[in-house]
Amino acid sequence: MSKRAQPSPSRSQPKRQKFASDQSSLNTFFGSSPRLTSLANSRAEKGAPAQKQQNAKKNATPDIIDLTSDSEPSTSRDCGDNNGLSAALAAPEAGGVGGSGVAPLTSNTPSRRVLMKNEVATLPNYQPLGVDPFVFNIHESPWPANEPAPYSFLVHALATLSGTRSRIIILNTLTNTLRTLLSWHPSSLLPSLYLLSNCLSPPYSPVELGIGSSVISKAIRHISGLTSSALRRLYNSLGDPGDVAFEAKTNIRTLLPHPPLFIADVYECLLNIANSKGQGAAKQKQAIVEKLLVAAKGEESRYLARTLSLNLRVGAVRTSILTALARASVLTPQTSLGGPEHNHSPHHATTQSIALVQPIAAEGKKVPDPAREELREKFTQAEALVKKVFVQHPNYEHIVAGLFNGGLDSLELRVPLTVGIPLHPTLGSPTRSLDEIYDHFGDTPFVAEFKYDGQRAQIHGLRGVSNGNPSVHIFSRHLEDMTTKYPDIVHLVKCIFKDQPQLQSFIIDSEIVAIDPSDGGLKSFQELSNRARKDVEMNDIKVCVCVYAFDLMFLDGEVLLAQPFRERRSLLRSRFPPFLPSDKGASRLDHVESCESEAGKDAIEEFWQKAIESRSEGLMIKLLSSGAMQEDGTQKGKRKTLSATYEPDKRTYAWLKLKKDYVVGLGDTLDMVPIGAWHGNGRKAGWWSPVLLAVRDPRNDCYVAVCKCMSGFSDTFYKEMVAHYSEGSDNCSRQPLWETNTGGFRPDVYFRPHEVWEMRGADITLSPVSVAALGLSSSSRGLSLRFPRFIKTREDKSPEQASTTNFLAQIWQDQQGRPKATAGEADDGDLVDVELDSEGAAGESDG
């Protein structure tokens, strides 16, 4: 659930997660609570005799907590107000961990049915979700008929997911969960997809949960009666916000049982939190959080807190969810999804075909099962379809609506690529020399383009239908809407529409680069980053930019993704010539500087030297037409066809990036994530030094430590790092709160993985401490970076775009002169999935 966090003027900051801001740690949750502290102190002063008297009283009278008002009991559907909750919660006595935290009944207590402390509320007993979808009993009613899908069912799925690392069980669980929702309460499917994805809306939507760490802390303290110190102790022992919420609620019972939480209502409450604005918004948000936690039963508390804290800690990632959605749709009759009667769909299974599938045989015994193979083929086709639709139109709401309007058949026509909705960009694969490029492409024609040091941007333009005023959207490589950041580019697009009356719509891929307005000279990305991030006014622009266009994906209603790059490039240059508006401060449009291979190898080498001497990062090498390339792996000399089409969300070998720092003789660089540190000594006492750096492990969905670094940092940077990673903040903890694998390293503190640093080293070596790329390079040792040195912070990259273990292994294998590992070879056209795919397809950025 990520969005941007506000950066400080002096250093790069990560993009804030959409579901919350910096909420990974509860260390900053615990403000003082004078009332609870005084109660705790007075309780301690009473001594042991008083404690015995209190225990005797507890044995005589069952303890209860009134968490409802004297009016009608609140329901999970009412998430706006918190009437009576504060008064009802004011009574709990001091709440050290393990204390009762309850108030005895008095003569003023209203007469009502109560739920005693020893009455444990349990969740429904759902059938296991991790089983084979072909034998899962979809006909068994999971909850009472005519009721919405309960949140406890989704929690059952989340608990199953968090308890396994098995890819098969993860996919089975998601498939059975979504299929159950499709069959028994279809309207809960969409909110479930968002809750499983830990987000509220598509990435280009500005919806943010926007709650601070203290909101969750106060809510937990308020409903549990724990003091801030007791809650801190609980957190220090558990280290996870969800576990803290679960334990804090263990001894809490309500006078009246709360109605169950429903999936759709939980999602609606989260939207209400996101939409709470203006004066009093913080209290409104806390009231909603408290109502959710009060109504939660058992494991529901754990996963509500994790959802609010941005860390579900389950193995469900985007591709897993899309795969499961496709499989669940295959197993759902097309007629249930609005399809025609008696239609033999190539995507949907029939009840009869599912019934013919045999249960999986005992381990080691393979029994031929044509019915299962036939359905697996449908799975494969459906998965490719759903993923293709999603990367071109990443909006769950539209995809679900398309499914309910006819099923999988012709889904791509009902949910097409659309101007105003960003598609995932094509990514390039790194290469190390011009010789490698010619080995890959052979005689197949290609073009070399300057790789500018700017911000990648996808520009959408649509001529107005009624008033003629064009609609313009600008999206980042992460699909975030940054239209308000570039009013000068919006003005440029409007000028282009005015200059070309025949132009109706387009989607352009480009790089936004800071320039000198007097001569058009290139400036650094650092200068571009000095621009405000949103709500910029034309008169306030101090850094002029140029849009360097390099690809055209959509033009006048026609999708161009399947066209070879040569044709897309030709259309781009003919329909969008260089353009400089006359208005002061307006941005300009130009084409990337390039050189085609037909000019000869000498011309390409001369162009490469020009790139080295310029302010560009290097070259992008792109195949102009489909052709053959050298295939890596054990089968040397074997060639395969490579497509020159635009491939959304793929790291393709049709695009190669040759950066200055990739080339032999200039030194290798890695994009690494700081995940921990040690306390400095001597002159560096009070600073973090050394720092533990990691790369992304796509096989295990975590960041795995590679090496320590204490070189390349300035004193100013050290001071900024101490402020940014202050101990006890959301970014730094003594406990390993985040999905990292430190191997044999034992740092003093752990960092929240949210920054990317560019690092240079002498070479890659086998290490007895690191477990990075274990199994890709050696069966017993991981890889480490020798003599690492900090180069710069990569403000244009998120941790998901950091270098991968596969890329690390590839560099090491190149050094050894060995064949590359098959686990990290070219992408196979699939989406990147840290759980399902071993490919490091999204490990390197093109930015």
PDB file of N, CA and C in Angstrom, residues 635-668:
ATOM      1  N   GLN A 635      23.619 -24.504 -23.346  1.00  0.00           N
ATOM      2  CA  GLN A 635      23.545 -24.817 -24.775  1.00  0.00           C
ATOM      3  C   GLN A 635      24.152 -23.670 -25.578  1.00  0.00           C
ATOM      4  N   LYS A 636      25.459 -23.588 -25.544  1.00  0.00           N
ATOM      5  CA  LYS A 636      26.162 -22.528 -26.263  1.00  0.00           C
ATOM      6  C   LYS A 636      25.902 -22.646 -27.756  1.00  0.00           C
ATOM      7  N   GLY A 637      25.701 -21.500 -28.370  1.00  0.00           N
ATOM      8  CA  GLY A 637      25.511 -21.461 -29.806  1.00  0.00           C
ATOM      9  C   GLY A 637      24.067 -21.575 -30.233  1.00  0.00           C
ATOM     10  N   LYS A 638      23.212 -22.049 -29.338  1.00  0.00           N
ATOM     11  CA  LYS A 638      21.796 -22.149 -29.692  1.00  0.00           C
ATOM     12  C   LYS A 638      21.178 -20.761 -29.704  1.00  0.00           C
ATOM     13  N   ARG A 639      20.364 -20.490 -30.713  1.00  0.00           N
ATOM     14  CA  ARG A 639      19.798 -19.154 -30.864  1.00  0.00           C
ATOM     15  C   ARG A 639      18.280 -19.255 -30.787  1.00  0.00           C
ATOM     16  N   LYS A 640      17.680 -18.196 -30.300  1.00  0.00           N
ATOM     17  CA  LYS A 640      16.228 -18.176 -30.192  1.00  0.00           C
ATOM     18  C   LYS A 640      15.706 -16.849 -30.692  1.00  0.00           C
ATOM     19  N   THR A 641      14.472 -16.834 -31.138  1.00  0.00           N
ATOM     20  CA  THR A 641      13.859 -15.627 -31.660  1.00  0.00           C
ATOM     21  C   THR A 641      13.523 -14.678 -30.520  1.00  0.00           C
ATOM     22  N   LEU A 642      13.831 -13.421 -30.716  1.00  0.00           N
ATOM     23  CA  LEU A 642      13.563 -12.385 -29.718  1.00  0.00           C
ATOM     24  C   LEU A 642      12.667 -11.338 -30.347  1.00  0.00           C
ATOM     25  N   SER A 643      11.603 -10.977 -29.632  1.00  0.00           N
ATOM     26  CA  SER A 643      10.617 -10.062 -30.181  1.00  0.00           C
ATOM     27  C   SER A 643      10.998  -8.614 -29.900  1.00  0.00           C
ATOM     28  N   ALA A 644      10.711  -7.742 -30.863  1.00  0.00           N
ATOM     29  CA  ALA A 644      10.964  -6.307 -30.719  1.00  0.00           C
ATOM     30  C   ALA A 644       9.695  -5.560 -30.361  1.00  0.00           C
ATOM     31  N   THR A 645       8.677  -6.275 -29.864  1.00  0.00           N
ATOM     32  CA  THR A 645       7.437  -5.631 -29.446  1.00  0.00           C
ATOM     33  C   THR A 645       7.621  -4.986 -28.074  1.00  0.00           C
ATOM     34  N   TYR A 646       6.648  -4.139 -27.683  1.00  0.00           N
ATOM     35  CA  TYR A 646       6.693  -3.519 -26.358  1.00  0.00           C
ATOM     36  C   TYR A 646       6.099  -4.501 -25.364  1.00  0.00           C
ATOM     37  N   GLU A 647       6.872  -4.892 -24.371  1.00  0.00           N
ATOM     38  CA  GLU A 647       6.477  -5.929 -23.420  1.00  0.00           C
ATOM     39  C   GLU A 647       6.283  -5.321 -22.037  1.00  0.00           C
ATOM     40  N   PRO A 648       5.060  -4.956 -21.665  1.00  0.00           N
ATOM     41  CA  PRO A 648       4.832  -4.347 -20.346  1.00  0.00           C
ATOM     42  C   PRO A 648       5.270  -5.265 -19.205  1.00  0.00           C
ATOM     43  N   ASP A 649       5.986  -4.685 -18.260  1.00  0.00           N
ATOM     44  CA  ASP A 649       6.391  -5.340 -17.022  1.00  0.00           C
ATOM     45  C   ASP A 649       7.335  -6.511 -17.232  1.00  0.00           C
ATOM     46  N   LYS A 650       7.996  -6.564 -18.374  1.00  0.00           N
ATOM     47  CA  LYS A 650       8.990  -7.612 -18.602  1.00  0.00           C
ATOM     48  C   LYS A 650      10.374  -6.990 -18.669  1.00  0.00           C
ATOM     49  N   ARG A 651      11.320  -7.699 -18.116  1.00  0.00           N
ATOM     50  CA  ARG A 651      12.719  -7.333 -18.319  1.00  0.00           C
ATOM     51  C   ARG A 651      13.197  -8.133 -19.515  1.00  0.00           C
ATOM     52  N   THR A 652      13.237  -7.482 -20.637  1.00  0.00           N
ATOM     53  CA  THR A 652      13.456  -8.181 -21.896  1.00  0.00           C
ATOM     54  C   THR A 652      14.890  -8.008 -22.377  1.00  0.00           C
ATOM     55  N   TYR A 653      15.379  -9.023 -23.100  1.00  0.00           N
ATOM     56  CA  TYR A 653      16.689  -8.935 -23.733  1.00  0.00           C
ATOM     57  C   TYR A 653      16.627  -8.218 -25.070  1.00  0.00           C
ATOM     58  N   ALA A 654      15.435  -7.784 -25.473  1.00  0.00           N
ATOM     59  CA  ALA A 654      15.342  -6.922 -26.658  1.00  0.00           C
ATOM     60  C   ALA A 654      15.764  -5.499 -26.317  1.00  0.00           C
ATOM     61  N   TRP A 655      15.774  -5.166 -25.034  1.00  0.00           N
ATOM     62  CA  TRP A 655      16.308  -3.887 -24.545  1.00  0.00           C
ATOM     63  C   TRP A 655      17.483  -4.214 -23.626  1.00  0.00           C
ATOM     64  N   LEU A 656      18.643  -3.729 -23.967  1.00  0.00           N
ATOM     65  CA  LEU A 656      19.828  -3.911 -23.140  1.00  0.00           C
ATOM     66  C   LEU A 656      20.331  -2.538 -22.695  1.00  0.00           C
ATOM     67  N   LYS A 657      20.751  -2.467 -21.461  1.00  0.00           N
ATOM     68  CA  LYS A 657      21.311  -1.197 -20.982  1.00  0.00           C
ATOM     69  C   LYS A 657      22.790  -1.373 -20.708  1.00  0.00           C
ATOM     70  N   LEU A 658      23.548  -0.496 -21.307  1.00  0.00           N
ATOM     71  CA  LEU A 658      24.997  -0.499 -21.176  1.00  0.00           C
ATOM     72  C   LEU A 658      25.390   0.763 -20.410  1.00  0.00           C
ATOM     73  N   LYS A 659      25.509   0.623 -19.110  1.00  0.00           N
ATOM     74  CA  LYS A 659      25.857   1.773 -18.281  1.00  0.00           C
ATOM     75  C   LYS A 659      27.368   1.896 -18.170  1.00  0.00           C
ATOM     76  N   LYS A 660      27.812   3.106 -17.940  1.00  0.00           N
ATOM     77  CA  LYS A 660      29.247   3.337 -17.823  1.00  0.00           C
ATOM     78  C   LYS A 660      29.880   2.417 -16.782  1.00  0.00           C
ATOM     79  N   ASP A 661      29.174   2.226 -15.679  1.00  0.00           N
ATOM     80  CA  ASP A 661      29.730   1.456 -14.579  1.00  0.00           C
ATOM     81  C   ASP A 661      29.601  -0.044 -14.774  1.00  0.00           C
ATOM     82  N   TYR A 662      28.902  -0.498 -15.833  1.00  0.00           N
ATOM     83  CA  TYR A 662      28.816  -1.931 -16.104  1.00  0.00           C
ATOM     84  C   TYR A 662      30.011  -2.424 -16.921  1.00  0.00           C
ATOM     85  N   VAL A 663      30.693  -1.510 -17.539  1.00  0.00           N
ATOM     86  CA  VAL A 663      31.696  -1.898 -18.522  1.00  0.00           C
ATOM     87  C   VAL A 663      32.991  -2.313 -17.831  1.00  0.00           C
ATOM     88  N   VAL A 664      33.563  -3.409 -18.309  1.00  0.00           N
ATOM     89  CA  VAL A 664      34.813  -3.895 -17.748  1.00  0.00           C
ATOM     90  C   VAL A 664      35.861  -2.789 -17.831  1.00  0.00           C
ATOM     91  N   GLY A 665      36.572  -2.561 -16.717  1.00  0.00           N
ATOM     92  CA  GLY A 665      37.579  -1.505 -16.665  1.00  0.00           C
ATOM     93  C   GLY A 665      37.067  -0.272 -15.959  1.00  0.00           C
ATOM     94  N   LEU A 666      35.765  -0.085 -15.882  1.00  0.00           N
ATOM     95  CA  LEU A 666      35.203   1.061 -15.175  1.00  0.00           C
ATOM     96  C   LEU A 666      34.683   0.664 -13.800  1.00  0.00           C
ATOM     97  N   GLY A 667      34.600  -0.643 -13.493  1.00  0.00           N
ATOM     98  CA  GLY A 667      34.121  -1.102 -12.194  1.00  0.00           C
ATOM     99  C   GLY A 667      32.641  -1.432 -12.224  1.00  0.00           C
ATOM    100  N   ASP A 668      32.250  -2.450 -11.472  1.00  0.00           N
ATOM    101  CA  ASP A 668      30.854  -2.852 -11.390  1.00  0.00           C
ATOM    102  C   ASP A 668      30.132  -2.051 -10.320  1.00  0.00           C
TER     103      ASP A 668
END
